[in-house]
Coordinates of C-alpha atoms in Angstrom, one line a residue:
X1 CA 4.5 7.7 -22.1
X2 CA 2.3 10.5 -22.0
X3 CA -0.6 8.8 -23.9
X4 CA -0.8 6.3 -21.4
X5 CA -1.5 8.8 -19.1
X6 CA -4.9 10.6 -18.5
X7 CA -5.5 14.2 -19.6
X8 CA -7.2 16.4 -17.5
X9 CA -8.3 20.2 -18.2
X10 CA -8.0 22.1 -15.4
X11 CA -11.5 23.8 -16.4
X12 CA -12.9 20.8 -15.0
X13 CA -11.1 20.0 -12.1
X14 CA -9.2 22.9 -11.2
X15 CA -10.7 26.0 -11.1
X16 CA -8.6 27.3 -14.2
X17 CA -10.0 29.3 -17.2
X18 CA -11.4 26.9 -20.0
X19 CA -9.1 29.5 -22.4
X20 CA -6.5 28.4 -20.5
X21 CA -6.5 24.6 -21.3
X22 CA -3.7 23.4 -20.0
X23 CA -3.3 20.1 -19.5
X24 CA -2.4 17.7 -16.6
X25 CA -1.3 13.3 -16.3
X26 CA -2.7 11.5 -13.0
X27 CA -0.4 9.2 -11.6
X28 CA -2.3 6.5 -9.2
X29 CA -0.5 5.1 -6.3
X30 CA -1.7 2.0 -4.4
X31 CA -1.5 -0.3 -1.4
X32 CA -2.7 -3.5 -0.8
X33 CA -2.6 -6.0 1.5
X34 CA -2.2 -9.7 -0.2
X35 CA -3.1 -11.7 2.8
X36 CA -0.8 -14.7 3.0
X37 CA 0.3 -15.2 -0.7
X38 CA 2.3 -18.2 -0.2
X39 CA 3.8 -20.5 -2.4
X40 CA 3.2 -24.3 -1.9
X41 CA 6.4 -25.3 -1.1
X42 CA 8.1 -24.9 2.9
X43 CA 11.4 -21.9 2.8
X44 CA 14.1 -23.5 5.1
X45 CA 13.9 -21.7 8.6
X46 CA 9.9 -20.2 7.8
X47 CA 7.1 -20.7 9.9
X48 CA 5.0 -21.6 6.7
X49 CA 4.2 -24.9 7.7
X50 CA 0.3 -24.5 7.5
X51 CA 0.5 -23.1 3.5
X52 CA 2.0 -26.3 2.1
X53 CA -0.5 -29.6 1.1
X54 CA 0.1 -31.4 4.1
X55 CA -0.6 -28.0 6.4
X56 CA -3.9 -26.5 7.8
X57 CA -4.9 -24.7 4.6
X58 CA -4.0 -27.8 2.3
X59 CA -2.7 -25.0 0.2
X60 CA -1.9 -27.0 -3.3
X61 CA -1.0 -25.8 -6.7
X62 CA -5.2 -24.7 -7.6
X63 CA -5.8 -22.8 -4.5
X64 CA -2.6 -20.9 -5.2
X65 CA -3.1 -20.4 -8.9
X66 CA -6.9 -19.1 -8.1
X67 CA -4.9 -16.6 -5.3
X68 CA -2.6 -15.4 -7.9
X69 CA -5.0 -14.6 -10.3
X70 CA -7.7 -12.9 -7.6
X71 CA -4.8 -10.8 -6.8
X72 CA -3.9 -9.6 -9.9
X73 CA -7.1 -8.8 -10.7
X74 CA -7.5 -6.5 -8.3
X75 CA -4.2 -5.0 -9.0
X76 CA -4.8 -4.6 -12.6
X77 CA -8.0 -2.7 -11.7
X78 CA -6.8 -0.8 -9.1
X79 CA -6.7 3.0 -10.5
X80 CA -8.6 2.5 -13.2
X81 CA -11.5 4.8 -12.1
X82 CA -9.8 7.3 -13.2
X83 CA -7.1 5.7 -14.8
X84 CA -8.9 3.4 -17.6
X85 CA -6.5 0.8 -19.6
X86 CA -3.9 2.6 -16.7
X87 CA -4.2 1.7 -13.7
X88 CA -1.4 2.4 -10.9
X89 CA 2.3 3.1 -11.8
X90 CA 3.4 1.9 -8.4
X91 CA 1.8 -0.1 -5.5
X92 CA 3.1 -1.8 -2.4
X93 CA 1.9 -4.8 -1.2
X94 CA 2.4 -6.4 2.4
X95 CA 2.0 -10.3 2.7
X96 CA 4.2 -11.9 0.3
X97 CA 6.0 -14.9 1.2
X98 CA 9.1 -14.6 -1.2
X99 CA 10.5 -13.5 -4.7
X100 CA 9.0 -16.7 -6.6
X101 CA 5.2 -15.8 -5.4
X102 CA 6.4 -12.0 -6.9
X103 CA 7.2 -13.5 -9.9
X104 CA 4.5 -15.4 -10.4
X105 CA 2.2 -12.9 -10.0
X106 CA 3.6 -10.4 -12.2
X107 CA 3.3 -13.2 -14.7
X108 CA -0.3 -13.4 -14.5
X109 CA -2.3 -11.8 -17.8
X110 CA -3.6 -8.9 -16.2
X111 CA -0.4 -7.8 -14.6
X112 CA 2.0 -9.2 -17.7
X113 CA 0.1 -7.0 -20.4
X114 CA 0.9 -3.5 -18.7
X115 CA 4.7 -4.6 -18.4
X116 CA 5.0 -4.8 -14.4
X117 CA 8.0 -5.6 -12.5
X118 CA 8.2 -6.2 -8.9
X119 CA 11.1 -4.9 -6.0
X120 CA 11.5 -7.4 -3.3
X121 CA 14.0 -8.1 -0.5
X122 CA 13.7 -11.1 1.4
X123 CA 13.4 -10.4 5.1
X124 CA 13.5 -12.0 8.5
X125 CA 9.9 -12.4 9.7
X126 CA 9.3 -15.5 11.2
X127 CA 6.5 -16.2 9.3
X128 CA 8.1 -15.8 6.1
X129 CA 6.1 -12.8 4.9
X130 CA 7.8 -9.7 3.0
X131 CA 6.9 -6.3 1.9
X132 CA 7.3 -6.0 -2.0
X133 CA 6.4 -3.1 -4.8
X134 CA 5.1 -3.8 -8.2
X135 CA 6.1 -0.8 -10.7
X136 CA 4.9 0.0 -14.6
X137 CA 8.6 0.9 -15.6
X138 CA 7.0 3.2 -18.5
X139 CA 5.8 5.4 -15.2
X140 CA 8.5 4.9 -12.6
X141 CA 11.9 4.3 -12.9
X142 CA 13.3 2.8 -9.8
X143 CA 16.6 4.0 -9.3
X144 CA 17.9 2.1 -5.6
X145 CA 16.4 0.0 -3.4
X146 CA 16.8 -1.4 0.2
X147 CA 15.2 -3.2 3.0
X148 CA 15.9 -0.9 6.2
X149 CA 15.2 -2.8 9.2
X150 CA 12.8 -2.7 12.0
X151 CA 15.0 -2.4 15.3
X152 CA 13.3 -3.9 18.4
X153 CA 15.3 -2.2 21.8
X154 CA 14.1 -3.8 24.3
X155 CA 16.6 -6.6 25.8
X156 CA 14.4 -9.2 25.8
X157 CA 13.1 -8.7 22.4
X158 CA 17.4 -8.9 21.0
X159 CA 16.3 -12.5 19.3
X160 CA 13.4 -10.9 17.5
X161 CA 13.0 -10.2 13.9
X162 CA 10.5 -8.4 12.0
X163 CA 9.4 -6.8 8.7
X164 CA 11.6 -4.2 8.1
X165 CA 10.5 -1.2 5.7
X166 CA 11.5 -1.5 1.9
X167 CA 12.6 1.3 0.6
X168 CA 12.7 2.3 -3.1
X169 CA 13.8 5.5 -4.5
X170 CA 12.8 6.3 -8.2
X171 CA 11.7 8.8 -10.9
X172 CA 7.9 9.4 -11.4
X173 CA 6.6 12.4 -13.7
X174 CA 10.4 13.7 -14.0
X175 CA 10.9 14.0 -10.6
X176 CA 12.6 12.3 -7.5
X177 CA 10.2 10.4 -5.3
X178 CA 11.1 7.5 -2.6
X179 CA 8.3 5.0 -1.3
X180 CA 8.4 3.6 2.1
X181 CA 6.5 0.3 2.1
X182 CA 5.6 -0.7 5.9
X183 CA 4.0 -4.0 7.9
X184 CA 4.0 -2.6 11.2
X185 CA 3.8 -5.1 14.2
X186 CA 0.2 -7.2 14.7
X187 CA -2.5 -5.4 17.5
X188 CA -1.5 -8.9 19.5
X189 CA 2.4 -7.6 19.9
X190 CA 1.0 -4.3 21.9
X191 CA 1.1 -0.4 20.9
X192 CA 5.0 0.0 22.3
X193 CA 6.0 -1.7 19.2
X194 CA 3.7 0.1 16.6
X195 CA 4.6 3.5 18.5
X196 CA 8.5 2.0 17.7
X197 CA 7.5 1.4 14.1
X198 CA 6.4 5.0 13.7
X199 CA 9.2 6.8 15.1
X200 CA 11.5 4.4 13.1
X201 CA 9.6 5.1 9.6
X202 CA 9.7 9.6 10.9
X203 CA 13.8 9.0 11.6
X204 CA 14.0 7.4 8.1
X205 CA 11.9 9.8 6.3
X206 CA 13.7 12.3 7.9
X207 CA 17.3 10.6 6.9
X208 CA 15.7 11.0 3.2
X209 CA 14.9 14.4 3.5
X210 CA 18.3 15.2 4.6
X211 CA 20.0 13.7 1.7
X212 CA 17.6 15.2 -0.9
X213 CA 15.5 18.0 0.2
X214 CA 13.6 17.6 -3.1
X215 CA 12.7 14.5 -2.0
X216 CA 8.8 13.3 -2.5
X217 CA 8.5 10.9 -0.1
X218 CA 5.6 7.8 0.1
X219 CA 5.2 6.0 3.3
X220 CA 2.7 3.2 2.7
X221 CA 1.5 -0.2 4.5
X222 CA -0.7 -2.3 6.8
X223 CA 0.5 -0.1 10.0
X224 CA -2.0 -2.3 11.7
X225 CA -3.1 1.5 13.5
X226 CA -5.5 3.9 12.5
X227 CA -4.6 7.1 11.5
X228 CA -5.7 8.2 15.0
X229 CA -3.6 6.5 17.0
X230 CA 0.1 7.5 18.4
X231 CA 2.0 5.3 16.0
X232 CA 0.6 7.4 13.3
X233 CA -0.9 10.7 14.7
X234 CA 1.8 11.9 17.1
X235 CA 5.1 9.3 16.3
X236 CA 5.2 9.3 12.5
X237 CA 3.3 12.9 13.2
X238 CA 1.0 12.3 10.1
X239 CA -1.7 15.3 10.4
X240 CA -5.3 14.8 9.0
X241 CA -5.7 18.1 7.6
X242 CA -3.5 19.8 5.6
X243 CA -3.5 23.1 7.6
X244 CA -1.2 21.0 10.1
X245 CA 1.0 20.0 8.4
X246 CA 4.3 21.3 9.8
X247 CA 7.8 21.0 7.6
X248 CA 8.7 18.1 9.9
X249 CA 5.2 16.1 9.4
X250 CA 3.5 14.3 7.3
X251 CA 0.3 14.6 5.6
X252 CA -2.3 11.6 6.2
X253 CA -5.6 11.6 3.8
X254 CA -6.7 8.9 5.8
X255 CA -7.8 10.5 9.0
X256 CA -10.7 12.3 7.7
X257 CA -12.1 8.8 6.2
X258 CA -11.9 6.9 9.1
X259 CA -13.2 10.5 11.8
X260 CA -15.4 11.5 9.8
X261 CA -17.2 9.1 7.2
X262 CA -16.7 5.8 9.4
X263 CA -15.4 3.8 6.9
X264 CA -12.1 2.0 6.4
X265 CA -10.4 -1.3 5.1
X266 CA -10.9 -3.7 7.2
X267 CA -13.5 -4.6 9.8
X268 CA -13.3 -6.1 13.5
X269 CA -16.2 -7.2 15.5
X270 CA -18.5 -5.4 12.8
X271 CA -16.4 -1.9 13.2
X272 CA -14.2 -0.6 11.0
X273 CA -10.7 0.4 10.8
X274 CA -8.4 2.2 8.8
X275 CA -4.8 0.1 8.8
X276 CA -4.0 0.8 5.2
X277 CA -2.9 4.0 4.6
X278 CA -0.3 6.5 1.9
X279 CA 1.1 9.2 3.9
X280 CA 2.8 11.7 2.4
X281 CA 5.2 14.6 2.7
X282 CA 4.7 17.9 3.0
X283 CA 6.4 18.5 -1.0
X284 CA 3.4 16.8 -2.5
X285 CA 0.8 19.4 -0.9
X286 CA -1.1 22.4 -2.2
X287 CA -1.2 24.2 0.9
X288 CA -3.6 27.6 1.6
X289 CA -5.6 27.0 -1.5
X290 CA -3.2 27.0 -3.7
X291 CA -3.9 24.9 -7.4
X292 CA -0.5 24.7 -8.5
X293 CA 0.8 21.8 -10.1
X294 CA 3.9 22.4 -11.9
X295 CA 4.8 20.2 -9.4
X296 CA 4.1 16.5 -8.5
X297 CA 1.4 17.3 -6.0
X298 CA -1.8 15.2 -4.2
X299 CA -4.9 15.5 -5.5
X300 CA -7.2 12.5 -3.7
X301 CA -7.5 9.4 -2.6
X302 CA -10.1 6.6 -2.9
X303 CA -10.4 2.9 -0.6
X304 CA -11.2 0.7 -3.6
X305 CA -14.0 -1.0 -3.3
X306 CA -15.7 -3.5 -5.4
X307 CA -19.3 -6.1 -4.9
X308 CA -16.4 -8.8 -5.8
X309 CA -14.3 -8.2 -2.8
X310 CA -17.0 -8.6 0.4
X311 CA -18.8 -11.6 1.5
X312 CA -22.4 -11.6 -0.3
X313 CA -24.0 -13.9 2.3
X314 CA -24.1 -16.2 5.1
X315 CA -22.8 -15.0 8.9
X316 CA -20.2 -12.8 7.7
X317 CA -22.2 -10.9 4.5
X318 CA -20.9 -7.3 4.3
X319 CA -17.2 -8.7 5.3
X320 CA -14.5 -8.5 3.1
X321 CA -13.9 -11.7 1.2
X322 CA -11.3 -14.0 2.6
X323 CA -9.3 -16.4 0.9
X324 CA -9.8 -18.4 3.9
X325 CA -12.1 -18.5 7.0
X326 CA -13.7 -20.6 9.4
X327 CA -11.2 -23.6 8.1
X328 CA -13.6 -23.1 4.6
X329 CA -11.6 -22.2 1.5
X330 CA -13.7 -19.2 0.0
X331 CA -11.7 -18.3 -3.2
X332 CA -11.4 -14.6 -2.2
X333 CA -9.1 -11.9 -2.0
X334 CA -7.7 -10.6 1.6
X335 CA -9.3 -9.4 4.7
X336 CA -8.3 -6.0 3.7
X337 CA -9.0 -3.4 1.1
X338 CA -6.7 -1.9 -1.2
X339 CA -6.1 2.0 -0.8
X340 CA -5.5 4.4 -4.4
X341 CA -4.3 7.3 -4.3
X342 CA -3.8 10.2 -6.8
X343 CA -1.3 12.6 -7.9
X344 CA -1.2 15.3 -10.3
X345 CA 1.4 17.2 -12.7
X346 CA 0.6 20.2 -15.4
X347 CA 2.4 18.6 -19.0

């Protein structure tokens, strides 16, 4: 396993002794969200009426098989700035319509010849679009998995059903770590329900914690918030800077992107936002300067970008490149940007 893995002297990179030479693997993490990878075909009691021939996208067998293969693309290069041949171990995805679209896109070449396998539960979204995980199994082991589900509490929301939060506990670098994989409700179903989402994903976290202390916990997805707002910032209490970061938070490299460079994954109206984000606990932080990583522990993070994946002219140039828009099939990728990051552990 280990030569799969990058080697790193901590001359370089961590402030150590070049007599020392010890030596460190990078383990990438990654989120991405597919937008709308549906199958061709209707699934009894979905809303996925407009991704079949017949429906608004006449979405047929070559607009699908060009999806699957953009997508794994991206996947397969996802990481691999630092990571050549590598790539991610583990990363979520949001927008996938069942286990037959997860299994044909681990299928496709670029995906296939680093051995990935997928997690998915179906769910109850009306739409017909899951969370799901795809795994190397030479880097992570997964060990249990389950689809916790988003509780609305409101009495006129008791018909309502929604992406719940997949939940997959496993072994990376020797050591226990459990990834939370999120869709939190659209901007068009109001903050209450976000803010909802957030306390939800802290009371789970914190149900984790409890039954392993040792726990390295992962919450990832399309919260459909920036890091700035109270889903995030106050309800899941993810802290921008690592000085903050109480026993009971979370720690969210994302705030400092989106604050302070103006950049994010996704753009609205020509302004940026930050909706995909890996949040992290406190376990997988170097705190007061410390460079010790005998540990699993953060080291940064990157929104991967690539010419490929934005609009190169016409009204929307600078965009990211849609599969879809305007009614015009474009043969791109998703309205959002994937998110990497990366973690480090001495050998």
């Amino acid at each position: 396993m280990r030569k799969l893995l990058l080697v790193l002297f901590c001359a370089v990179l961590f402030g150590t002794s070049a007599s020392a030479q010890k030596k460190f693997s990078v383990y990438a993490i990654g989120f991405y969200n597919v937008e709308n990878l549906f199958d061709t075909t209707h699934d009894e009691g979905k809303n996925d009426h407009d991704f079949t021939p017949t429906g608004s996208y006449q979405w047929n067998e070559m607009k699908y098989s060009h999806k699957l293969h953009n997508m794994a693309s991206v996947l397969a290069e996802m990481g691999t700035d630092v990571l050549p041949n590598v790539g991610c171990a583990v990363i979520g995805l949001a927008e996938v319509e069942n286990d037959h679209v997860m299994s044909d896109l681990t299928s496709q070449p670029e995906l296939a010849k680093r051995g990935y396998k997928y997690v998915h539960v179906e769910g109850p979204d009306h739409r017909g679009i899951d969370c799901a995980l795809i795994y190397n199994p030479k880097l992570f082991t997964v060990r249990d998995t389950k689809l916790v589900p988003y509780v609305y509490d409101l009495p006129k929301d008791s018909t309502r059903a929604t992406r719940g939060f997949l939940t997959v506990s496993g072994t990376l670098a020797g050591e226990h770590v459990t990834i939370v994989v999120c869709h939190l409700p659209s901007r068009g179903a109001g903050s209450y329900y976000r803010e909802l989402g957030g306390k939800q994903v802290k009371a789970l976290k914190d149900s984790l914690l409890r039954e392993d202390p040792k726990v390295k916990v992962l919450v990832m997805g399309d919260m459909n918030d920036d890091p700035t707002n109270k889903s995030i910032h106050e309800c899941l209490s993810a802290k921008g800077e690592i000085s903050e970061v109480g026993a009971g938070d979370m720690y969210n490299p994302w705030y400092n992107i989106l604050v302070k460079e103006g950049t994010g994954t996704l753009q609205y109206q020509g302004k940026w936002n930050l909706f995909d984000q890996i949040i992290m606990t406190p376990n997988l932080l170097n705190k007061d300067g410390k460079k010790d990583f005998s540990e699993l522990k953060y080291w940064k993070n990157q929104i991967f970008r690539r010419d490929y994946l934005f609009q190169e002219s016409g009204k929307y140039k600078g965009n990211t490149k849609r599969t879809t828009a305007g009614g015009v099939w474009l043969d791109g990728y998703s309205d959002h940007l994937p998110v990497v990051t990366y973690f480090v552990k001495q050998q």
